[in-house]
mmCIF file of C-alpha atoms in Angstrom:
data_model
loop_
_atom_site.group_PDB
_atom_site.id
_atom_site.type_symbol
_atom_site.label_atom_id
_atom_site.label_comp_id
_atom_site.label_asym_id
_atom_site.label_seq_id
_atom_site.Cartn_x
_atom_site.Cartn_y
_atom_site.Cartn_z
ATOM 1 C CA MET A 182 46.506 25.579 -60.804
ATOM 2 C CA ALA A 183 46.201 24.527 -57.146
ATOM 3 C CA THR A 184 44.798 26.904 -54.548
ATOM 4 C CA ILE A 185 47.353 28.242 -52.083
ATOM 5 C CA THR A 186 46.333 27.343 -48.515
ATOM 6 C CA ARG A 187 48.009 27.049 -45.110
ATOM 7 C CA SER A 188 49.126 23.558 -46.055
ATOM 8 C CA ASN A 189 49.776 23.957 -49.758
ATOM 9 C CA PRO A 190 52.532 24.335 -50.673
ATOM 10 C CA ALA A 191 53.903 22.460 -47.643
ATOM 11 C CA SER A 192 56.622 25.067 -47.037
ATOM 12 C CA LEU A 193 53.976 27.580 -45.879
ATOM 13 C CA GLY A 194 53.134 25.432 -42.824
ATOM 14 C CA SER A 195 56.327 26.416 -41.038
ATOM 15 C CA TYR A 196 55.225 30.059 -40.922
ATOM 16 C CA PHE A 197 52.237 29.375 -38.656
ATOM 17 C CA GLN A 198 52.677 29.118 -34.895
ATOM 18 C CA ALA A 199 50.445 28.843 -31.841
ATOM 19 C CA TYR A 200 49.408 32.076 -30.162
ATOM 20 C CA LEU A 201 50.393 31.919 -26.480
ATOM 21 C CA SER A 202 47.877 33.624 -24.211
ATOM 22 C CA LYS A 203 49.370 35.292 -21.139
ATOM 23 C CA GLN A 204 46.089 34.734 -19.271
ATOM 24 C CA LEU A 205 46.834 31.764 -17.016
ATOM 25 C CA VAL A 206 44.118 29.236 -16.248
ATOM 26 C CA ASP A 207 43.631 28.955 -12.474
ATOM 27 C CA ARG A 208 44.948 25.697 -11.055
ATOM 28 C CA ILE A 209 42.962 23.488 -8.706
ATOM 29 C CA LYS A 210 43.105 24.628 -5.065
ATOM 30 C CA GLU A 211 42.133 22.830 -1.873
ATOM 31 C CA THR A 212 39.526 24.130 0.564
ATOM 32 C CA LEU A 213 41.105 23.587 3.988
ATOM 33 C CA LYS A 214 39.202 24.195 7.231
ATOM 34 C CA LEU A 215 40.428 21.745 9.860
ATOM 35 C CA ASN A 216 43.094 23.788 11.632
ATOM 36 C CA ASP A 217 40.658 26.657 12.157
ATOM 37 C CA TYR A 218 39.293 24.494 14.996
ATOM 38 C CA ALA A 219 42.600 23.484 16.614
ATOM 39 C CA GLN A 220 44.032 24.572 19.949
ATOM 40 C CA GLN A 221 47.133 26.396 18.710
ATOM 41 C CA VAL A 222 50.290 26.536 20.836
ATOM 42 C CA ASP A 223 53.615 28.275 20.193
ATOM 43 C CA LEU A 224 56.843 26.655 21.375
ATOM 44 C CA PRO A 225 59.112 29.575 22.358
ATOM 45 C CA LYS A 226 62.540 29.675 20.747
ATOM 46 C CA ASN A 227 65.772 29.018 22.636
ATOM 47 C CA ILE A 228 64.273 27.132 25.595
ATOM 48 C CA GLY A 229 66.313 23.961 25.090
ATOM 49 C CA SER A 230 63.416 21.778 23.929
ATOM 50 C CA SER A 231 61.908 20.536 20.669
ATOM 51 C CA SER A 232 58.746 19.104 22.240
ATOM 52 C CA VAL A 233 55.663 20.293 24.094
ATOM 53 C CA LYS A 234 53.944 18.404 26.919
ATOM 54 C CA PHE A 235 50.151 18.532 27.036
ATOM 55 C CA PHE A 236 48.362 17.797 30.318
ATOM 56 C CA GLN A 237 44.845 16.665 31.091
ATOM 57 C CA TYR A 238 43.253 16.065 34.491
ATOM 58 C CA ASP A 239 42.337 12.400 34.889
ATOM 59 C CA THR A 240 39.425 13.128 37.212
ATOM 60 C CA VAL A 241 35.779 12.702 36.256
ATOM 61 C CA PRO A 242 33.199 14.567 38.368
ATOM 62 C CA ALA A 243 30.971 12.183 40.328
ATOM 63 C CA SER A 244 28.459 12.930 43.071
ATOM 64 C CA SER A 245 29.643 9.773 44.854
ATOM 65 C CA ASN A 246 32.765 11.712 45.863
ATOM 66 C CA VAL A 247 30.649 13.954 48.092
ATOM 67 C CA GLN A 248 30.558 12.743 51.695
ATOM 68 C CA THR A 249 28.038 12.944 54.468
ATOM 69 C CA LEU A 250 29.497 14.942 57.352
ATOM 70 C CA THR A 251 28.971 14.379 61.052
ATOM 71 C CA GLU A 252 28.605 17.445 63.214
ATOM 72 C CA GLY A 253 31.834 18.207 65.045
ATOM 73 C CA THR A 254 33.804 15.398 63.331
ATOM 74 C CA PRO A 255 36.594 16.536 60.965
ATOM 75 C CA ILE A 256 36.581 15.075 57.479
ATOM 76 C CA THR A 257 39.234 12.348 57.020
ATOM 77 C CA THR A 258 38.840 11.267 53.382
ATOM 78 C CA PHE A 259 40.090 13.716 50.778
ATOM 79 C CA ARG A 260 39.518 14.040 47.067
ATOM 80 C CA GLU A 261 42.523 13.398 44.820
ATOM 81 C CA VAL A 262 43.220 15.096 41.502
ATOM 82 C CA GLY A 263 45.680 13.559 39.027
ATOM 83 C CA LEU A 264 47.102 14.359 35.617
ATOM 84 C CA ASN A 265 47.709 12.538 32.356
ATOM 85 C CA SER A 266 50.345 13.953 30.022
ATOM 86 C CA VAL A 267 51.776 13.385 26.578
ATOM 87 C CA SER A 268 54.877 14.870 24.959
ATOM 88 C CA VAL A 269 54.543 16.014 21.367
ATOM 89 C CA SER A 270 57.812 16.212 19.448
ATOM 90 C CA LEU A 271 57.976 18.712 16.625
ATOM 91 C CA THR A 272 59.239 17.702 13.189
ATOM 92 C CA GLN A 273 60.884 19.978 10.642
ATOM 93 C CA TYR A 274 59.255 20.122 7.222
ATOM 94 C CA GLY A 275 60.145 22.072 4.099
ATOM 95 C CA GLU A 276 60.571 22.141 0.335
ATOM 96 C CA ALA A 277 62.438 24.190 -2.255
ATOM 97 C CA VAL A 278 62.619 24.886 -5.984
ATOM 98 C CA LYS A 279 65.661 25.688 -8.099
ATOM 99 C CA ILE A 280 65.130 27.883 -11.167
ATOM 100 C CA SER A 281 67.750 28.566 -13.816
ATOM 101 C CA ASP A 282 68.681 32.110 -14.822
ATOM 102 C CA VAL A 283 67.922 31.355 -18.468
ATOM 103 C CA LEU A 284 64.383 30.266 -17.629
ATOM 104 C CA SER A 285 63.875 33.380 -15.511
ATOM 105 C CA MET A 286 65.033 35.590 -18.392
ATOM 106 C CA THR A 287 63.040 33.877 -21.141
ATOM 107 C CA SER A 288 59.889 32.415 -19.610
ATOM 108 C CA LEU A 289 56.542 33.791 -20.717
ATOM 109 C CA PHE A 290 55.279 33.502 -17.125
ATOM 110 C CA ASP A 291 56.668 34.316 -13.682
ATOM 111 C CA VAL A 292 57.853 30.861 -12.617
ATOM 112 C CA LEU A 293 59.186 32.065 -9.259
ATOM 113 C CA LYS A 294 55.878 33.670 -8.292
ATOM 114 C CA GLU A 295 53.956 30.520 -9.191
ATOM 115 C CA SER A 296 56.435 28.339 -7.294
ATOM 116 C CA VAL A 297 56.041 30.423 -4.136
ATOM 117 C CA SER A 298 52.254 30.268 -4.406
ATOM 118 C CA ALA A 299 52.249 26.494 -4.932
ATOM 119 C CA MET A 300 54.623 25.855 -2.025
ATOM 120 C CA GLY A 301 52.517 28.009 0.286
ATOM 121 C CA GLU A 302 49.442 25.946 -0.519
ATOM 122 C CA GLU A 303 51.359 22.697 -0.050
ATOM 123 C CA ALA A 304 52.568 23.839 3.369
ATOM 124 C CA ALA A 305 48.975 24.461 4.460
ATOM 125 C CA LEU A 306 47.913 21.110 2.980
ATOM 126 C CA LEU A 307 50.618 19.310 4.971
ATOM 127 C CA ALA A 308 49.410 20.927 8.213
ATOM 128 C CA ASP A 309 45.852 19.886 7.401
ATOM 129 C CA ASP A 310 46.971 16.315 6.621
ATOM 130 C CA LEU A 311 48.729 15.978 9.981
ATOM 131 C CA SER A 312 45.692 17.148 11.969
ATOM 132 C CA ARG A 313 43.272 15.063 9.903
ATOM 133 C CA ASN A 314 45.349 11.915 10.390
ATOM 134 C CA GLN A 315 45.578 12.503 14.143
ATOM 135 C CA LEU A 316 41.807 12.806 14.461
ATOM 136 C CA VAL A 317 41.126 9.654 12.445
ATOM 137 C CA THR A 318 44.025 7.369 13.420
ATOM 138 C CA GLY A 319 45.765 9.001 16.423
ATOM 139 C CA THR A 320 45.422 8.576 20.187
ATOM 140 C CA ASP A 321 45.051 11.227 22.880
ATOM 141 C CA VAL A 322 46.930 11.920 26.108
ATOM 142 C CA GLY A 323 45.211 8.928 27.730
ATOM 143 C CA GLY A 324 45.938 6.574 24.816
ATOM 144 C CA ASN A 325 42.342 6.671 23.537
ATOM 145 C CA ALA A 326 41.235 6.857 19.896
ATOM 146 C CA THR A 327 38.240 8.850 18.658
ATOM 147 C CA THR A 328 34.866 7.119 18.541
ATOM 148 C CA LYS A 329 34.152 5.694 15.087
ATOM 149 C CA ARG A 330 30.607 5.543 13.749
ATOM 150 C CA TYR A 331 29.425 4.310 10.366
ATOM 151 C CA GLY A 332 26.840 5.549 7.881
ATOM 152 C CA GLN A 333 23.268 4.232 8.196
ATOM 153 C CA GLY A 334 24.050 2.796 11.626
ATOM 154 C CA ILE A 335 26.337 0.088 10.232
ATOM 155 C CA ALA A 336 28.189 -1.742 13.003
ATOM 156 C CA ASP A 337 31.820 -1.788 11.858
ATOM 157 C CA PHE A 338 34.307 -1.013 9.096
ATOM 158 C CA ALA A 339 34.239 -4.488 7.549
ATOM 159 C CA THR A 340 30.463 -4.344 7.124
ATOM 160 C CA LEU A 341 30.652 -0.804 5.754
ATOM 161 C CA ASN A 342 33.300 -1.885 3.261
ATOM 162 C CA SER A 343 31.105 -4.687 1.901
ATOM 163 C CA THR A 344 27.903 -2.618 1.788
ATOM 164 C CA ALA A 345 26.805 -0.766 -1.352
ATOM 165 C CA ALA A 346 26.867 3.036 -1.246
ATOM 166 C CA ALA A 347 23.066 3.133 -1.564
ATOM 167 C CA SER A 348 22.874 1.629 1.936
ATOM 168 C CA ALA A 349 26.024 3.125 3.478
ATOM 169 C CA TYR A 350 25.775 6.899 2.996
ATOM 170 C CA LEU A 351 25.677 9.535 5.746
ATOM 171 C CA ASP A 352 22.285 10.961 6.667
ATOM 172 C CA ALA A 353 20.777 13.319 9.247
ATOM 173 C CA GLU A 354 20.398 10.575 11.855
ATOM 174 C CA ASP A 355 24.119 9.767 11.646
ATOM 175 C CA LEU A 356 24.925 13.397 12.459
ATOM 176 C CA MET A 357 22.468 13.399 15.350
ATOM 177 C CA ASP A 358 24.035 10.222 16.746
ATOM 178 C CA ALA A 359 27.538 11.721 16.540
ATOM 179 C CA VAL A 360 26.452 14.863 18.388
ATOM 180 C CA THR A 361 24.595 12.785 20.966
ATOM 181 C CA SER A 362 27.821 10.863 21.558
ATOM 182 C CA LEU A 363 29.732 14.126 22.106
ATOM 183 C CA LYS A 364 27.090 15.440 24.493
ATOM 184 C CA ALA A 365 27.042 12.151 26.403
ATOM 185 C CA ASN A 366 30.825 12.494 26.752
ATOM 186 C CA LYS A 367 30.237 16.015 28.139
ATOM 187 C CA ALA A 368 32.247 17.608 25.329
ATOM 188 C CA ASN A 369 31.880 21.375 25.080
ATOM 189 C CA PRO A 370 30.789 23.037 21.825
ATOM 190 C CA LEU A 371 33.264 25.244 19.983
ATOM 191 C CA ASN A 372 32.067 28.855 19.767
ATOM 192 C CA GLY A 373 28.559 27.785 20.742
ATOM 193 C CA GLN A 374 28.214 24.870 18.313
ATOM 194 C CA PHE A 375 29.764 21.565 17.422
ATOM 195 C CA THR A 376 31.307 21.451 13.942
ATOM 196 C CA ALA A 377 31.056 18.724 11.301
ATOM 197 C CA LEU A 378 33.695 18.854 8.562
ATOM 198 C CA VAL A 379 32.301 17.113 5.489
ATOM 199 C CA PRO A 380 33.740 16.538 1.996
ATOM 200 C CA PRO A 381 31.597 17.520 -1.029
ATOM 201 C CA GLN A 382 30.796 13.877 -1.780
ATOM 202 C CA ILE A 383 29.120 13.595 1.622
ATOM 203 C CA SER A 384 27.431 17.014 1.710
ATOM 204 C CA ARG A 385 25.846 16.049 -1.613
ATOM 205 C CA ASP A 386 24.076 13.167 0.168
ATOM 206 C CA LEU A 387 23.042 15.400 3.070
ATOM 207 C CA PHE A 388 21.352 17.805 0.683
ATOM 208 C CA ARG A 389 19.194 14.952 -0.569
ATOM 209 C CA ASP A 390 18.091 14.143 2.982
ATOM 210 C CA THR A 391 14.648 15.577 3.770
ATOM 211 C CA ASP A 392 15.184 15.633 7.542
ATOM 212 C CA PHE A 393 18.427 17.556 7.102
ATOM 213 C CA LEU A 394 16.973 20.081 4.658
ATOM 214 C CA ASN A 395 13.833 20.738 6.689
ATOM 215 C CA THR A 396 15.877 21.456 9.809
ATOM 216 C CA VAL A 397 18.602 23.528 8.165
ATOM 217 C CA TYR A 398 16.286 25.787 6.200
ATOM 218 C CA ARG A 399 14.015 26.458 9.145
ATOM 219 C CA ASN A 400 17.021 27.778 11.028
ATOM 220 C CA PRO A 401 16.865 31.621 11.111
ATOM 221 C CA GLU A 402 20.661 31.831 10.809
ATOM 222 C CA THR A 403 20.526 29.971 7.502
ATOM 223 C CA LYS A 404 17.855 32.263 6.105
ATOM 224 C CA VAL A 405 19.729 35.476 6.842
ATOM 225 C CA GLY A 406 23.004 34.084 5.477
ATOM 226 C CA SER A 407 24.972 34.655 8.672
ATOM 227 C CA PHE A 408 27.292 31.689 8.135
ATOM 228 C CA PRO A 409 30.804 32.181 6.751
ATOM 229 C CA ALA A 410 31.715 30.998 3.258
ATOM 230 C CA GLY A 411 31.941 27.224 3.022
ATOM 231 C CA THR A 412 29.458 26.659 5.856
ATOM 232 C CA LEU A 413 26.344 24.866 4.642
ATOM 233 C CA GLY A 414 24.082 25.476 7.622
ATOM 234 C CA SER A 415 23.340 24.420 11.181
ATOM 235 C CA PHE A 416 21.692 21.124 12.109
ATOM 236 C CA TYR A 417 20.696 20.421 15.739
ATOM 237 C CA GLY A 418 23.575 22.458 17.103
ATOM 238 C CA VAL A 419 26.099 21.246 14.524
ATOM 239 C CA ARG A 420 27.650 23.704 12.100
ATOM 240 C CA ILE A 421 28.214 21.917 8.772
ATOM 241 C CA SER A 422 31.446 23.074 7.115
ATOM 242 C CA GLU A 423 32.667 21.785 3.760
ATOM 243 C CA HIS A 424 36.310 20.995 2.958
ATOM 244 C CA THR A 425 38.165 19.077 0.254
ATOM 245 C CA ASN A 426 40.831 17.164 2.183
ATOM 246 C CA PRO A 427 39.023 14.280 3.913
ATOM 247 C CA PHE A 428 40.564 11.047 5.164
ATOM 248 C CA ILE A 429 39.683 8.426 2.546
ATOM 249 C CA GLU A 430 40.002 4.670 2.983
ATOM 250 C CA GLY A 431 39.844 1.704 0.660
ATOM 251 C CA THR A 432 39.509 -1.825 1.980
ATOM 252 C CA THR A 433 42.008 -1.351 4.838
ATOM 253 C CA ALA A 434 40.791 0.528 7.906
ATOM 254 C CA GLY A 435 43.069 3.333 9.066
ATOM 255 C CA THR A 436 45.110 3.472 5.846
ATOM 256 C CA TYR A 437 44.697 6.532 3.614
ATOM 257 C CA ASN A 438 43.810 5.663 0.021
ATOM 258 C CA SER A 439 42.960 8.523 -2.328
ATOM 259 C CA ALA A 440 41.230 6.055 -4.669
ATOM 260 C CA GLY A 441 39.066 4.609 -1.881
ATOM 261 C CA SER A 442 35.310 4.985 -1.469
ATOM 262 C CA ILE A 443 35.002 5.424 2.320
ATOM 263 C CA PHE A 444 35.037 9.049 3.505
ATOM 264 C CA SER A 445 35.505 10.330 7.060
ATOM 265 C CA THR A 446 33.345 13.144 8.416
ATOM 266 C CA VAL A 447 34.871 14.632 11.576
ATOM 267 C CA VAL A 448 32.514 16.089 14.200
ATOM 268 C CA LEU A 449 34.365 18.303 16.682
ATOM 269 C CA GLY A 450 33.882 19.827 20.090
ATOM 270 C CA ALA A 451 36.229 22.360 21.693
ATOM 271 C CA ASN A 452 39.900 21.478 22.232
ATOM 272 C CA ALA A 453 39.698 18.068 20.570
ATOM 273 C CA PHE A 454 43.153 18.473 19.028
ATOM 274 C CA GLY A 455 46.096 20.839 19.127
ATOM 275 C CA VAL A 456 48.825 22.057 16.820
ATOM 276 C CA VAL A 457 52.283 23.188 17.924
ATOM 277 C CA LYS A 458 54.742 25.374 16.054
ATOM 278 C CA ILE A 459 57.931 27.233 16.816
ATOM 279 C CA ALA A 460 57.010 30.835 17.567
ATOM 280 C CA GLY A 461 57.006 32.813 14.323
ATOM 281 C CA ASP A 462 57.503 29.667 12.199
ATOM 282 C CA SER A 463 54.252 28.257 10.827
ATOM 283 C CA PRO A 464 53.151 26.190 7.800
ATOM 284 C CA PHE A 465 49.927 28.227 7.797
ATOM 285 C CA SER A 466 51.918 31.250 6.598
ATOM 286 C CA PRO A 467 55.430 29.955 5.879
ATOM 287 C CA LYS A 468 58.396 32.276 5.723
ATOM 288 C CA ILE A 469 59.836 32.126 2.200
ATOM 289 C CA ILE A 470 63.634 31.879 1.976
ATOM 290 C CA LEU A 471 65.112 33.243 -1.266
ATOM 291 C CA ASN A 472 68.723 32.658 -2.309
ATOM 292 C CA ASN A 473 69.487 34.516 -5.530
ATOM 293 C CA GLN A 474 73.126 35.498 -4.984
ATOM 294 C CA ALA A 475 76.331 33.927 -6.285
ATOM 295 C CA ASP A 476 78.246 31.706 -3.852
ATOM 296 C CA LYS A 477 80.865 28.939 -3.940
ATOM 297 C CA ALA A 478 78.280 26.355 -4.979
ATOM 298 C CA ASP A 479 76.977 28.588 -7.794
ATOM 299 C CA PRO A 480 79.759 31.099 -8.575
ATOM 300 C CA LEU A 481 78.088 32.474 -11.722
ATOM 301 C CA ASN A 482 74.657 32.826 -10.119
ATOM 302 C CA GLN A 483 73.033 30.528 -12.674
ATOM 303 C CA THR A 484 70.201 29.457 -10.401
ATOM 304 C CA THR A 485 67.764 30.897 -7.890
ATOM 305 C CA VAL A 486 66.721 28.691 -4.976
ATOM 306 C CA CYS A 487 63.498 29.431 -3.148
ATOM 307 C CA GLY A 488 61.854 27.453 -0.353
ATOM 308 C CA TRP A 489 60.278 27.320 3.085
ATOM 309 C CA LYS A 490 60.684 25.374 6.308
ATOM 310 C CA ALA A 491 58.645 24.953 9.486
ATOM 311 C CA PHE A 492 58.970 23.077 12.786
ATOM 312 C CA TYR A 493 55.516 21.658 13.475
ATOM 313 C CA ALA A 494 53.329 18.952 15.050
ATOM 314 C CA ALA A 495 49.643 18.053 15.506
ATOM 315 C CA LYS A 496 48.135 15.936 18.289
ATOM 316 C CA LEU A 497 44.758 14.536 19.313
ATOM 317 C CA LEU A 498 44.213 15.911 22.833
ATOM 318 C CA ASN A 499 40.916 14.431 23.976
ATOM 319 C CA ALA A 500 39.286 11.604 22.022
ATOM 320 C CA LYS A 501 35.944 12.201 23.743
ATOM 321 C CA ARG A 502 35.685 15.594 22.064
ATOM 322 C CA ALA A 503 35.604 14.264 18.497
ATOM 323 C CA VAL A 504 33.618 11.634 16.600
ATOM 324 C CA VAL A 505 34.537 10.264 13.177
ATOM 325 C CA ILE A 506 31.700 9.070 10.924
ATOM 326 C CA LYS A 507 32.832 6.808 8.088
ATOM 327 C CA SER A 508 30.488 6.443 5.144
ATOM 328 C CA LYS A 509 30.247 5.978 1.416
ATOM 329 C CA SER A 510 28.745 8.426 -1.065
ATOM 330 C CA ARG A 511 25.975 8.030 -3.621
ATOM 331 C CA PHE A 512 27.774 10.531 -5.834
ATOM 332 C CA ALA A 513 28.968 8.891 -9.036
#
């Protein structure tokens, strides 16, 4: 006589079912830092405009403007001060989900709660994308783009693209050169330091750089752990902050390609870029709109619609206050 098992006789198999755990596995989440360093501006409501104009003085201090005076002779040549300006038009963004009543009544998990959480993260990711793209590919109020540097002192994008990662990664000297460029441009630090935003693939290479490690771990601030979460240390006046949403390029410069191998590290001074939002309406903390009542379009209230919207823009303000270092990574 055969032994009775879960599969014998075959009819017993239909009585076994998977156990569904109510403990959800956390989904992947981005680490976003860029807009922490933006100049943030509110556009007041009901002022008859959907754009903001940024201004920048076009004057550069020079000792040659100072004149030698003659006793008793009035000065006749006067200093002029001008302005550059750029208008930034806001764009409306948003998304929504529609959930059926049957799903809401029968689902093992809270689909609405998860949808709201996911949309909130996507709103923040959009805001980060817009600022990131402005810093890498945008122009400022004077029509200037940010300075581009390349790992290992490589001259240009084409050469970087054709160079193996082992000879095209970012090292301590690249960071020093970027900061030197900012200082030479007379950019001001932000909260006492410049900030380098690096993706994990690039910070991995930095932590294999002896010059970087020796400097960072001799810094008293590093030893006492005074840096906020996600900050890797301070290197020659540059705070190194890690994020997971870098601008990535393939073989075409200036075109985002998530499958590419060229990563941008952005080194920032104060007021390099700005973000504009309608007062009280921000993708950083979007207002959730919930429609769960019957109406003419859904007379039996068979669906719940939930979403968010925001009126928003990002703009590079002064290209001399940011440097973009493009490099490859030895991470494989």
